[in-house]
Amino acid sequence: MARGIALIQGGSRGIGLHFCKLLLSSRYGAKVIATCRDPQSATDLQTLKEQHPDGLSILRLDVTSQRDVQDTAQVLAQHYGSLDLLINSSAMLHPTGKGETSLREVSAEGLSLALATNTIGPLLMAKYFSPLLLKGRGAFGAQSSDRSKQHNGIIVNMSAKVGSISDNGLGGWYSYRISKSALNMATKCLSIELGRGKNKVICVSLHPGTVETDLSRPYHKNVPKEKLFSPERSVTYLMAIIDSLNMDRTGRFYSWNGTELQW
Ligand SMILES: NC(=O)c1ccc[n+]([C@@H]2O[C@H](COP(=O)([O-])OP(=O)(O)OC[C@H]3O[C@@H](n4cnc5c(N)ncnc54)[C@H](OP(=O)(O)O)[C@@H]3O)[C@@H](O)[C@H]2O)c1
């Protein structure tokens, strides 16, 4: 029996794809549902499916479509009835692929698309999947021995340190920074609402470090080699944080090394 059921939203590439790999490995033995916009062109995910035909399911979901999110939640409700872990991994830096360096580059379209993908999408995922997470078996995280503090599910919102308002010393990257700050506020609100009932869901924001993926590609040459993590390395760190989560740690923003980041 799979140890738990995990949904990786944005599983086609980068960090999301490596979460799928690690959760499918014998270490976790999870049932993994990976979502992405175009399963046919997600070749790495399809290869993973060949290796784990029973463990991995791939579903089409564009996180900017409320209808897609709602329909996918219905499919999961029918097939599984509950969920233990939701990782919202999908995001975009900016439709141009590069963050704005000054106000001159800010556009309504860029800001709207970043917010739709990075903030509104993950919050809608929480809206439609929290009923399933509230029925989870608490298969991930560090379960508390105190029954009143036991959790059923976990929501991980993949955030970014540049979304920390108190850490912002450089400015720029308006759309991405704003979308991640707002995502962090969503994490906080969710942790309160989903932490007060008899059944509970832990909600955290995580910063993965600077990771060698398509999203950060334009900036790789500026990052010292030892500070540019492979997706495997980052996901190993992030999974160690997820393994340590309990209700005392909900509603917070953690960096890859486990330290708490200020909002
Ligand atoms: N890489 C870094 O250095 C870094 C640093 C800090 C935070 N993060 C965060 O870590 C998370 C993962 O980033 P990454 O580096 O792995 O990025 P990535 O390799 O560029 O992957 C982005 C993922 O988001 C998906 N996506 C984009 N728009 C979508 C939409 N509308 N609907 C559904 N999926 C969509 C992509 O799917 P498609 O294949 O369909 O395009 C892809 O799976 C993001 O939240 C990012 O902000 C990354």
Short mmCIF file of C-alpha atoms and ligand atoms in Angstrom, two decimals:
data_model
loop_
_atom_site.label_atom_id
_atom_site.label_comp_id
_atom_site.label_asym_id
_atom_site.label_seq_id
_atom_site.Cartn_x
_atom_site.Cartn_y
_atom_site.Cartn_z
CA MET A 1 0.00 0.00 0.00
CA ALA A 2 1.27 3.47 -0.89
CA ARG A 3 2.39 5.39 2.16
CA GLY A 4 0.28 8.35 1.19
CA ILE A 5 -1.32 10.21 -1.68
CA ALA A 6 0.49 13.28 -2.99
CA LEU A 7 -0.60 15.76 -5.63
CA ILE A 8 2.14 17.74 -7.33
CA GLN A 9 0.65 20.68 -9.15
CA GLY A 10 3.21 21.73 -11.79
CA GLY A 11 4.94 18.35 -12.06
CA SER A 12 6.16 18.52 -15.64
CA ARG A 13 9.52 20.15 -15.04
CA GLY A 14 12.04 21.44 -12.51
CA ILE A 15 11.31 21.16 -8.81
CA GLY A 16 7.80 19.69 -9.26
CA LEU A 17 9.14 16.86 -11.44
CA HIS A 18 11.81 16.01 -8.85
CA PHE A 19 9.23 15.98 -6.05
CA CYS A 20 7.38 13.35 -8.13
CA LYS A 21 10.59 11.30 -8.49
CA LEU A 22 11.43 11.40 -4.78
CA LEU A 23 7.88 10.63 -3.62
CA LEU A 24 7.69 7.66 -6.01
CA SER A 25 11.02 6.26 -4.79
CA SER A 26 11.06 3.34 -2.34
CA ARG A 27 11.86 5.80 0.45
CA TYR A 28 8.32 7.26 0.29
CA GLY A 29 6.42 4.78 -1.90
CA ALA A 30 3.66 7.35 -2.37
CA LYS A 31 0.82 7.35 -4.86
CA VAL A 32 1.62 10.47 -6.89
CA ILE A 33 -0.72 12.51 -9.04
CA ALA A 34 1.20 14.99 -11.17
CA THR A 35 -0.61 17.76 -12.99
CA CYS A 36 0.62 19.87 -15.86
CA ARG A 37 -0.79 21.88 -18.75
CA ASP A 38 0.12 19.51 -21.54
CA PRO A 39 0.78 15.90 -20.47
CA GLN A 40 1.66 14.84 -24.05
CA SER A 41 4.63 17.20 -24.23
CA ALA A 42 5.77 16.49 -20.64
CA THR A 43 8.30 13.89 -21.79
CA ASP A 44 10.19 13.53 -18.49
CA LEU A 45 6.92 12.91 -16.68
CA GLN A 46 5.89 10.34 -19.31
CA THR A 47 9.22 8.52 -18.83
CA LEU A 48 8.59 8.49 -15.07
CA LYS A 49 5.14 7.05 -15.74
CA GLU A 50 6.73 4.17 -17.70
CA GLN A 51 8.93 3.44 -14.66
CA HIS A 52 6.01 3.72 -12.20
CA PRO A 53 2.87 2.72 -14.11
CA ASP A 54 0.86 2.12 -10.92
CA GLY A 55 2.40 4.78 -8.69
CA LEU A 56 2.07 7.79 -10.98
CA SER A 57 -1.01 9.33 -12.57
CA ILE A 58 -0.76 12.36 -14.83
CA LEU A 59 -3.66 14.76 -15.20
CA ARG A 60 -4.01 17.88 -17.32
CA LEU A 61 -4.51 21.06 -15.29
CA ASP A 62 -3.87 24.70 -16.10
CA VAL A 63 -3.74 26.37 -12.71
CA THR A 64 -5.03 29.64 -14.19
CA SER A 65 -8.34 27.91 -15.01
CA GLN A 66 -10.75 27.67 -12.07
CA ARG A 67 -12.76 25.11 -14.07
CA ASP A 68 -9.67 22.86 -14.48
CA VAL A 69 -8.93 23.04 -10.75
CA GLN A 70 -12.53 22.25 -9.82
CA ASP A 71 -12.81 19.37 -12.33
CA THR A 72 -9.51 17.82 -11.21
CA ALA A 73 -10.61 17.96 -7.57
CA GLN A 74 -13.77 16.09 -8.55
CA VAL A 75 -11.75 13.41 -10.35
CA LEU A 76 -9.54 12.92 -7.30
CA ALA A 77 -12.55 12.84 -4.97
CA GLN A 78 -14.06 10.03 -7.05
CA HIS A 79 -10.85 8.02 -7.40
CA TYR A 80 -9.17 8.47 -4.04
CA GLY A 81 -11.58 10.21 -1.64
CA SER A 82 -8.73 11.84 0.29
CA LEU A 83 -5.31 13.45 -0.13
CA ASP A 84 -2.30 13.65 2.19
CA LEU A 85 -0.03 16.20 0.50
CA LEU A 86 -0.56 19.00 -2.01
CA ILE A 87 2.50 20.75 -3.42
CA ASN A 88 1.76 23.85 -5.48
CA SER A 89 4.95 24.06 -7.51
CA SER A 90 3.97 25.82 -10.74
CA ALA A 91 4.98 29.43 -11.23
CA MET A 92 6.30 31.89 -13.76
CA LEU A 93 8.84 34.65 -13.28
CA HIS A 94 7.19 36.88 -15.85
CA PRO A 95 5.67 36.22 -19.29
CA THR A 96 8.88 37.59 -20.86
CA GLY A 97 10.95 35.10 -18.84
CA LYS A 98 12.76 37.90 -17.00
CA GLY A 99 11.78 39.92 -13.93
CA GLU A 100 11.21 43.67 -14.37
CA THR A 101 14.32 45.69 -13.54
CA SER A 102 12.42 48.98 -13.32
CA LEU A 103 8.90 50.43 -13.26
CA ARG A 104 9.19 51.08 -17.01
CA GLU A 105 8.88 47.32 -17.61
CA VAL A 106 5.77 46.83 -15.46
CA SER A 107 2.66 45.95 -17.46
CA ALA A 108 -0.88 45.02 -16.49
CA GLU A 109 -0.58 41.85 -18.56
CA GLY A 110 2.67 40.70 -16.93
CA LEU A 111 1.40 41.39 -13.43
CA SER A 112 -1.97 39.73 -14.10
CA LEU A 113 -0.41 36.57 -15.55
CA ALA A 114 2.07 36.24 -12.70
CA LEU A 115 -0.69 36.69 -10.12
CA ALA A 116 -3.00 34.25 -11.91
CA THR A 117 -0.32 31.51 -12.01
CA ASN A 118 1.62 32.13 -8.81
CA THR A 119 -1.05 33.31 -6.37
CA ILE A 120 -4.66 32.83 -7.49
CA GLY A 121 -4.01 29.34 -8.86
CA PRO A 122 -2.47 27.93 -5.65
CA LEU A 123 -5.25 29.52 -3.56
CA LEU A 124 -7.92 27.93 -5.77
CA MET A 125 -6.08 24.61 -5.43
CA ALA A 126 -6.40 25.01 -1.66
CA LYS A 127 -10.10 25.87 -1.99
CA TYR A 128 -11.01 22.80 -4.04
CA PHE A 129 -8.57 20.26 -2.58
CA SER A 130 -8.82 21.16 1.13
CA PRO A 131 -11.94 18.96 1.58
CA LEU A 132 -9.81 16.00 0.45
CA LEU A 133 -6.81 17.06 2.56
CA LEU A 134 -9.04 17.36 5.63
CA LYS A 135 -9.87 13.68 5.09
CA GLY A 136 -6.17 12.71 4.72
CA ARG A 137 -4.50 10.08 6.89
CA GLY A 138 -1.67 12.34 8.00
CA ALA A 139 0.74 10.20 5.98
CA PHE A 140 3.35 12.97 5.59
CA GLY A 141 5.04 15.16 8.16
CA ALA A 142 5.85 14.41 11.80
CA GLN A 143 2.62 13.31 13.39
CA SER A 144 2.07 14.69 16.90
CA SER A 145 1.37 12.26 19.75
CA ASP A 146 -1.10 14.84 21.11
CA ARG A 147 -4.40 13.97 19.40
CA SER A 148 -5.61 17.57 19.49
CA LYS A 149 -2.58 18.56 17.39
CA GLN A 150 -2.67 15.77 14.82
CA HIS A 151 -2.92 16.79 11.18
CA ASN A 152 -4.65 15.14 8.25
CA GLY A 153 -2.99 16.82 5.29
CA ILE A 154 -0.27 19.25 4.26
CA ILE A 155 -0.29 22.10 1.74
CA VAL A 156 3.11 23.29 0.52
CA ASN A 157 3.12 26.50 -1.46
CA MET A 158 6.40 26.84 -3.33
CA SER A 159 7.32 30.45 -2.65
CA ALA A 160 10.58 32.38 -3.01
CA LYS A 161 12.76 34.41 -0.68
CA VAL A 162 12.29 37.40 -3.01
CA GLY A 163 8.66 37.35 -1.83
CA SER A 164 9.82 38.35 1.65
CA ILE A 165 9.03 42.04 2.13
CA SER A 166 11.47 42.42 5.03
CA ASP A 167 14.30 40.82 2.99
CA ASN A 168 13.79 43.06 -0.05
CA GLY A 169 16.90 45.18 -0.37
CA LEU A 170 17.19 45.31 -4.16
CA GLY A 171 13.72 46.10 -5.52
CA GLY A 172 12.70 45.12 -9.06
CA TRP A 173 10.98 41.88 -10.12
CA TYR A 174 7.65 43.54 -9.28
CA SER A 175 5.32 40.87 -10.64
CA TYR A 176 7.14 37.87 -9.18
CA ARG A 177 7.86 39.47 -5.80
CA ILE A 178 4.27 40.71 -5.42
CA SER A 179 2.83 37.34 -6.47
CA LYS A 180 4.98 35.46 -3.93
CA SER A 181 4.30 37.95 -1.09
CA ALA A 182 0.59 37.52 -1.77
CA LEU A 183 1.02 33.74 -1.92
CA ASN A 184 2.66 33.92 1.52
CA MET A 185 -0.37 35.80 2.83
CA ALA A 186 -2.56 33.05 1.37
CA THR A 187 -0.45 30.46 3.21
CA LYS A 188 -0.94 32.31 6.49
CA CYS A 189 -4.72 32.68 6.03
CA LEU A 190 -5.02 29.02 5.01
CA SER A 191 -3.04 27.86 8.03
CA ILE A 192 -5.52 29.64 10.31
CA GLU A 193 -8.70 28.48 8.57
CA LEU A 194 -7.54 24.89 8.03
CA GLY A 195 -5.96 24.59 11.47
CA ARG A 196 -8.92 25.40 13.67
CA GLY A 197 -11.28 22.45 13.10
CA LYS A 198 -11.25 18.90 14.41
CA ASN A 199 -9.45 17.82 11.22
CA LYS A 200 -6.46 19.94 10.27
CA VAL A 201 -4.21 20.80 7.35
CA ILE A 202 -0.68 22.16 7.81
CA CYS A 203 0.07 25.04 5.39
CA VAL A 204 3.57 26.34 4.74
CA SER A 205 5.50 28.38 2.19
CA LEU A 206 8.92 27.04 1.18
CA HIS A 207 11.91 28.69 -0.50
CA PRO A 208 13.92 26.13 -2.51
CA GLY A 209 17.18 28.09 -2.86
CA THR A 210 18.38 29.09 -6.32
CA VAL A 211 17.76 26.01 -8.39
CA GLU A 212 18.97 25.08 -11.86
CA THR A 213 15.62 25.05 -13.70
CA ASP A 214 14.02 26.78 -16.67
CA LEU A 215 12.53 29.46 -14.41
CA SER A 216 15.89 30.73 -13.16
CA ARG A 217 17.86 29.94 -16.35
CA PRO A 218 18.44 33.59 -17.43
CA TYR A 219 20.23 34.21 -14.11
CA HIS A 220 22.34 31.04 -13.71
CA LYS A 221 25.56 32.69 -14.89
CA ASN A 222 25.35 35.25 -12.05
CA VAL A 223 25.08 32.60 -9.32
CA PRO A 224 28.23 31.08 -7.75
CA LYS A 225 28.32 27.35 -8.60
CA GLU A 226 28.04 26.21 -4.98
CA LYS A 227 24.88 28.31 -4.54
CA LEU A 228 23.08 26.95 -7.61
CA PHE A 229 21.35 23.76 -6.48
CA SER A 230 20.35 20.90 -8.73
CA PRO A 231 16.60 20.21 -8.50
CA GLU A 232 17.41 16.83 -6.84
CA ARG A 233 19.42 18.53 -4.12
CA SER A 234 16.81 21.22 -3.46
CA VAL A 235 13.97 18.69 -3.30
CA THR A 236 15.95 16.52 -0.84
CA TYR A 237 16.28 19.55 1.45
CA LEU A 238 12.61 20.53 1.01
CA MET A 239 11.37 17.01 1.68
CA ALA A 240 13.35 16.96 4.95
CA ILE A 241 11.40 20.06 5.99
CA ILE A 242 8.09 18.45 4.98
CA ASP A 243 9.05 15.35 7.00
CA SER A 244 9.49 17.55 10.06
CA LEU A 245 6.20 19.43 9.84
CA ASN A 246 3.61 19.34 12.60
CA MET A 247 0.84 21.70 13.68
CA ASP A 248 3.31 23.77 15.76
CA ARG A 249 5.12 24.61 12.50
CA THR A 250 2.11 25.57 10.36
CA GLY A 251 1.62 29.06 8.87
CA ARG A 252 5.31 29.77 8.38
CA PHE A 253 7.82 30.41 5.64
CA TYR A 254 10.88 28.13 5.59
CA SER A 255 14.06 28.28 3.58
CA TRP A 256 15.66 25.15 2.05
CA ASN A 257 17.92 24.72 5.10
CA GLY A 258 15.00 24.69 7.53
CA THR A 259 15.49 28.21 8.88
CA GLU A 260 12.36 30.34 9.19
CA LEU A 261 12.18 33.35 6.85
CA GLN A 262 10.53 36.62 7.84
CA TRP A 263 7.48 37.57 5.77
N1 LIG B 1 14.27 27.76 -9.69
C1 LIG B 1 14.52 28.61 -8.71
O1 LIG B 1 15.65 29.09 -8.56
C2 LIG B 1 13.43 29.01 -7.75
C3 LIG B 1 13.76 29.90 -6.72
C4 LIG B 1 12.77 30.27 -5.82
C5 LIG B 1 11.50 29.76 -5.93
N2 LIG B 1 11.20 28.89 -6.95
C6 LIG B 1 9.82 28.38 -7.04
O2 LIG B 1 9.83 26.97 -7.13
C7 LIG B 1 8.69 26.55 -7.88
C8 LIG B 1 9.10 25.61 -8.99
O3 LIG B 1 9.88 26.36 -9.92
P1 LIG B 1 10.87 25.69 -10.96
O4 LIG B 1 12.16 26.36 -10.81
O5 LIG B 1 10.79 24.22 -10.84
O6 LIG B 1 10.21 26.18 -12.33
P2 LIG B 1 10.17 25.54 -13.79
O7 LIG B 1 11.21 24.50 -13.96
O8 LIG B 1 10.15 26.69 -14.73
O9 LIG B 1 8.77 24.81 -13.80
C9 LIG B 1 7.61 25.58 -13.72
C10 LIG B 1 6.44 24.66 -13.64
O10 LIG B 1 5.27 25.46 -13.56
C11 LIG B 1 4.34 24.97 -14.50
N3 LIG B 1 3.39 26.01 -14.93
C12 LIG B 1 3.65 27.25 -15.36
N4 LIG B 1 2.50 27.87 -15.63
C13 LIG B 1 1.50 27.00 -15.36
C14 LIG B 1 0.08 27.04 -15.44
N5 LIG B 1 -0.58 28.12 -15.87
N6 LIG B 1 -0.63 25.94 -15.07
C15 LIG B 1 0.01 24.83 -14.64
N7 LIG B 1 1.35 24.73 -14.56
C16 LIG B 1 2.07 25.80 -14.93
C17 LIG B 1 5.18 24.47 -15.64
O11 LIG B 1 4.42 23.58 -16.40
P3 LIG B 1 4.44 23.57 -18.02
O12 LIG B 1 5.36 22.45 -18.36
O13 LIG B 1 3.03 23.31 -18.34
O14 LIG B 1 4.94 24.89 -18.50
C18 LIG B 1 6.29 23.77 -14.86
O15 LIG B 1 5.92 22.48 -14.43
C19 LIG B 1 8.00 27.82 -8.39
O16 LIG B 1 6.92 28.12 -7.54
C20 LIG B 1 9.07 28.86 -8.27
O17 LIG B 1 8.56 30.16 -8.10
C21 LIG B 1 12.13 28.49 -7.87
#
